[in-house]
CSV table of C-alpha atoms in Angstrom, one decimal:
chain,number,residue,atom,x,y,z
O,25,UNK,CA,2.0,3.1,-0.8
O,26,UNK,CA,0.3,6.5,-0.3
O,27,UNK,CA,-0.2,10.0,-1.5
O,28,UNK,CA,3.6,10.8,-1.3
O,29,UNK,CA,4.0,9.1,-4.7
O,30,UNK,CA,1.8,11.9,-6.2
O,31,UNK,CA,3.2,14.9,-4.4
O,32,UNK,CA,5.2,16.2,-7.3
O,33,UNK,CA,3.9,14.7,-10.5
O,34,UNK,CA,6.2,14.9,-13.5
O,35,UNK,CA,4.5,15.4,-16.9
O,36,UNK,CA,1.0,15.0,-18.1
O,37,UNK,CA,0.7,11.3,-17.4
O,38,UNK,CA,1.7,11.6,-13.8
O,39,UNK,CA,-0.5,14.6,-13.3
O,40,UNK,CA,-3.5,12.6,-14.6
O,41,UNK,CA,-2.6,9.7,-12.3
O,42,UNK,CA,-2.3,12.0,-9.4
O,43,UNK,CA,-5.8,13.4,-10.2
O,44,UNK,CA,-7.1,9.8,-10.4
O,45,UNK,CA,-5.6,9.0,-7.1
O,46,UNK,CA,-7.1,12.0,-5.3
O,47,UNK,CA,-10.5,11.5,-7.0
O,48,UNK,CA,-10.5,7.8,-6.0
O,49,UNK,CA,-9.7,8.6,-2.4
O,50,UNK,CA,-12.5,11.2,-2.2
O,51,UNK,CA,-15.2,9.4,-4.1
O,52,UNK,CA,-14.2,5.7,-4.1
O,53,UNK,CA,-14.2,3.4,-7.2
O,54,UNK,CA,-18.0,3.1,-7.5
O,55,UNK,CA,-18.5,6.8,-7.9
O,56,UNK,CA,-15.4,7.4,-10.0
O,57,UNK,CA,-15.9,8.9,-13.5
O,58,UNK,CA,-13.4,10.2,-16.0
O,59,UNK,CA,-15.4,13.5,-15.8
O,60,UNK,CA,-14.6,13.8,-12.1
O,61,UNK,CA,-11.0,13.0,-12.7
O,62,UNK,CA,-11.0,15.8,-15.3
O,63,UNK,CA,-12.3,18.2,-12.8
O,64,UNK,CA,-9.4,17.3,-10.4
O,65,UNK,CA,-6.9,17.5,-13.3
O,66,UNK,CA,-5.2,21.0,-13.4
O,67,UNK,CA,-5.0,21.1,-17.2
O,68,UNK,CA,-7.7,20.6,-19.8
O,69,UNK,CA,-10.1,17.7,-18.8
O,70,UNK,CA,-10.2,16.7,-22.5
O,71,UNK,CA,-6.6,15.5,-22.1
O,72,UNK,CA,-7.8,12.7,-19.8
O,73,UNK,CA,-10.2,11.5,-22.5
O,74,UNK,CA,-7.4,11.8,-25.0
O,75,UNK,CA,-5.1,9.4,-23.1
O,76,UNK,CA,-7.5,7.0,-21.5
O,77,UNK,CA,-10.7,5.3,-22.7
O,78,UNK,CA,-12.1,4.1,-19.4
O,79,UNK,CA,-11.9,4.6,-15.6
O,80,UNK,CA,-10.5,1.1,-15.2
O,81,UNK,CA,-7.6,1.8,-17.5
O,82,UNK,CA,-6.8,4.8,-15.3
O,83,UNK,CA,-7.2,3.0,-12.0
O,84,UNK,CA,-5.1,0.0,-13.1
O,85,UNK,CA,-2.3,2.3,-14.3
O,86,UNK,CA,-2.5,4.2,-11.1
O,87,UNK,CA,-2.1,1.0,-9.1
O,88,UNK,CA,0.8,0.0,-11.3
O,89,UNK,CA,2.5,3.4,-10.9
O,90,UNK,CA,2.3,3.1,-7.1
O,91,UNK,CA,3.7,-0.4,-7.1
O,92,UNK,CA,6.5,0.6,-9.4
O,93,UNK,CA,7.4,3.6,-7.2
O,94,UNK,CA,7.4,1.5,-4.0
O,95,UNK,CA,9.5,-1.2,-5.6
O,96,UNK,CA,12.0,1.4,-7.0
O,97,UNK,CA,12.4,3.0,-3.6
O,98,UNK,CA,13.2,-0.3,-1.8
O,99,UNK,CA,16.6,-2.1,-1.9
O,100,UNK,CA,17.8,-5.5,-0.9
O,101,UNK,CA,20.1,-4.2,1.8
O,102,UNK,CA,18.3,-2.2,4.5
O,103,UNK,CA,19.8,0.0,7.3
O,104,UNK,CA,17.9,-0.1,10.6
O,105,UNK,CA,15.8,-3.1,9.7
O,106,UNK,CA,13.9,-3.2,12.9
O,107,UNK,CA,12.9,0.4,12.7
O,108,UNK,CA,11.9,-0.1,9.0
O,109,UNK,CA,9.8,-3.2,9.9
O,110,UNK,CA,8.0,-1.4,12.8
O,111,UNK,CA,7.4,1.6,10.5
O,112,UNK,CA,5.9,-0.7,7.9
O,113,UNK,CA,3.3,-2.3,10.2
O,114,UNK,CA,2.9,0.9,12.2
O,115,UNK,CA,1.5,2.7,9.1
O,116,UNK,CA,-1.7,0.5,9.5
O,117,UNK,CA,-1.7,0.0,13.2
O,118,UNK,CA,-1.2,3.6,14.3
O,119,UNK,CA,-4.1,5.1,16.2
O,120,UNK,CA,-5.9,8.3,15.2
O,121,UNK,CA,-4.8,8.2,11.5
O,122,UNK,CA,-5.6,11.2,9.3
O,123,UNK,CA,-8.7,11.1,7.1
O,124,UNK,CA,-6.7,10.7,3.9
O,125,UNK,CA,-5.0,7.6,5.1
O,126,UNK,CA,-8.3,6.1,6.2
O,127,UNK,CA,-9.7,6.9,2.7
O,128,UNK,CA,-6.7,5.2,1.1
O,129,UNK,CA,-7.2,2.1,3.2
O,130,UNK,CA,-10.9,1.9,2.3
O,131,UNK,CA,-10.0,2.4,-1.4
O,132,UNK,CA,-7.5,-0.5,-1.4
O,133,UNK,CA,-10.0,-2.8,0.1
O,134,UNK,CA,-12.6,-1.7,-2.5
O,135,UNK,CA,-10.2,-2.3,-5.3
O,136,UNK,CA,-9.0,-5.7,-3.9
O,137,UNK,CA,-12.6,-6.8,-3.9
O,138,UNK,CA,-12.7,-6.2,-7.6
O,139,UNK,CA,-9.7,-8.4,-8.0
O,140,UNK,CA,-11.8,-11.4,-6.8
O,141,UNK,CA,-13.6,-11.3,-10.2
O,142,UNK,CA,-11.5,-9.2,-12.5
O,143,UNK,CA,-8.2,-10.7,-13.9
O,144,UNK,CA,-6.7,-7.3,-14.6
O,145,UNK,CA,-7.1,-6.2,-11.0
O,146,UNK,CA,-6.1,-9.6,-9.7
O,147,UNK,CA,-2.7,-9.3,-11.5
O,148,UNK,CA,-2.0,-5.9,-9.9
O,149,UNK,CA,-2.8,-7.1,-6.4
O,150,UNK,CA,-0.9,-10.4,-6.8
O,151,UNK,CA,2.1,-8.3,-7.9
O,152,UNK,CA,1.6,-5.9,-5.0
O,153,UNK,CA,1.6,-8.8,-2.6
O,154,UNK,CA,4.8,-10.2,-4.1
O,155,UNK,CA,6.5,-6.8,-4.0
O,156,UNK,CA,5.5,-6.2,-0.3
O,157,UNK,CA,6.5,-9.8,0.7
O,158,UNK,CA,9.8,-9.4,-1.0
O,159,UNK,CA,10.4,-6.1,0.8
O,160,UNK,CA,9.6,-7.7,4.2
O,161,UNK,CA,11.8,-10.6,3.4
O,162,UNK,CA,14.7,-8.2,2.6
O,163,UNK,CA,14.1,-6.4,5.9
O,164,UNK,CA,14.3,-9.7,7.8
O,165,UNK,CA,17.4,-10.9,5.9
O,166,UNK,CA,19.1,-7.6,6.6
O,167,UNK,CA,18.3,-7.9,10.3
O,168,UNK,CA,19.7,-11.5,10.4
O,169,UNK,CA,22.9,-10.4,8.6
O,170,UNK,CA,23.4,-7.6,11.1
O,171,UNK,CA,22.8,-9.9,14.0
O,172,UNK,CA,19.7,-8.0,15.1
O,173,UNK,CA,17.2,-10.7,14.1
O,174,UNK,CA,17.2,-14.4,14.8
O,175,UNK,CA,17.5,-17.0,12.1
O,176,UNK,CA,14.0,-17.6,10.7
O,177,UNK,CA,12.2,-18.6,7.6
O,178,UNK,CA,12.0,-15.1,6.3
O,179,UNK,CA,9.5,-15.8,3.5
O,180,UNK,CA,7.1,-17.5,5.9
O,181,UNK,CA,7.4,-14.6,8.4
O,182,UNK,CA,6.9,-12.0,5.6
O,183,UNK,CA,3.8,-13.9,4.4
O,184,UNK,CA,2.3,-14.1,7.9
O,185,UNK,CA,2.9,-10.4,8.7
O,186,UNK,CA,1.5,-9.2,5.3
O,187,UNK,CA,-1.5,-11.4,5.7
O,188,UNK,CA,-2.1,-10.1,9.2
O,189,UNK,CA,-1.9,-6.5,8.0
O,190,UNK,CA,-4.2,-7.2,5.1
O,191,UNK,CA,-6.8,-8.4,7.6
O,192,UNK,CA,-6.2,-5.2,9.6
O,193,UNK,CA,-6.8,-3.2,6.4
O,194,UNK,CA,-10.0,-5.0,5.7
O,195,UNK,CA,-11.4,-4.6,9.2
O,196,UNK,CA,-10.2,-1.0,9.5
O,197,UNK,CA,-11.9,0.1,6.4
O,198,UNK,CA,-15.3,-0.4,8.1
O,199,UNK,CA,-14.5,0.9,11.6
O,200,UNK,CA,-13.8,4.2,13.2
O,201,UNK,CA,-10.5,5.9,12.7
O,202,UNK,CA,-9.3,4.7,16.2
O,203,UNK,CA,-11.0,1.3,16.8
O,204,UNK,CA,-10.5,-0.2,20.2
O,205,UNK,CA,-9.3,-3.6,18.9
O,206,UNK,CA,-6.3,-2.0,17.1
O,207,UNK,CA,-4.0,-2.0,20.2
O,208,UNK,CA,-4.8,-5.7,20.8
O,209,UNK,CA,-3.7,-6.6,17.3
O,210,UNK,CA,-0.6,-4.5,17.6
O,211,UNK,CA,0.4,-6.1,20.9
O,212,UNK,CA,-0.1,-9.6,19.5
O,213,UNK,CA,2.0,-8.8,16.4
O,214,UNK,CA,4.8,-7.3,18.5
O,215,UNK,CA,4.7,-10.4,20.7
O,216,UNK,CA,5.0,-12.6,17.7
O,217,UNK,CA,8.0,-10.6,16.4
O,218,UNK,CA,9.6,-10.7,19.8
O,219,UNK,CA,9.3,-14.4,20.0
O,220,UNK,CA,10.0,-15.3,16.3
O,221,UNK,CA,12.3,-12.5,15.0
O,222,UNK,CA,13.9,-10.1,17.4
O,223,UNK,CA,16.9,-10.9,19.4
O,224,UNK,CA,16.8,-10.2,23.1
């Protein structure tokens, strides 16, 4: 889930959500205001106030929009499952990522922290985890059906990979763009997949 979901917003609602996303990435949740979103919005800022009563309403709908888009773009049967799997974890484990991706990672960590105390945010992140685990399970099942992956407990492997990447996201949000430990984590994750998933 990233800025690509907001590249070509369709209609006022999506334009407001795109403005919310860009403002969140730039300022973070703590410094987010509807006024700042209005400044980012290309049309009249008063439209933001007309459609939304609070910043949390905007942020929650923004999260829901991204999850919906990701879920819509993924299918049960996946071509090139190994490449897709490596692309999935490579998004977080890639070195020297651009500033916008680093901001997005920090934002997700900040919002997930809210979920520990706020039921509305918790529901969004629980759903996000379910959607991502299901996507990973589908990748694994597709690889098994094509004879590229070994038989394995796909739901368990998906949960492990996603949990590992969530930890990477948390740690990466407070480190430099290219932290030294990143290659170690990537090597260990690849070793796990070689031993547990990939066929020789």
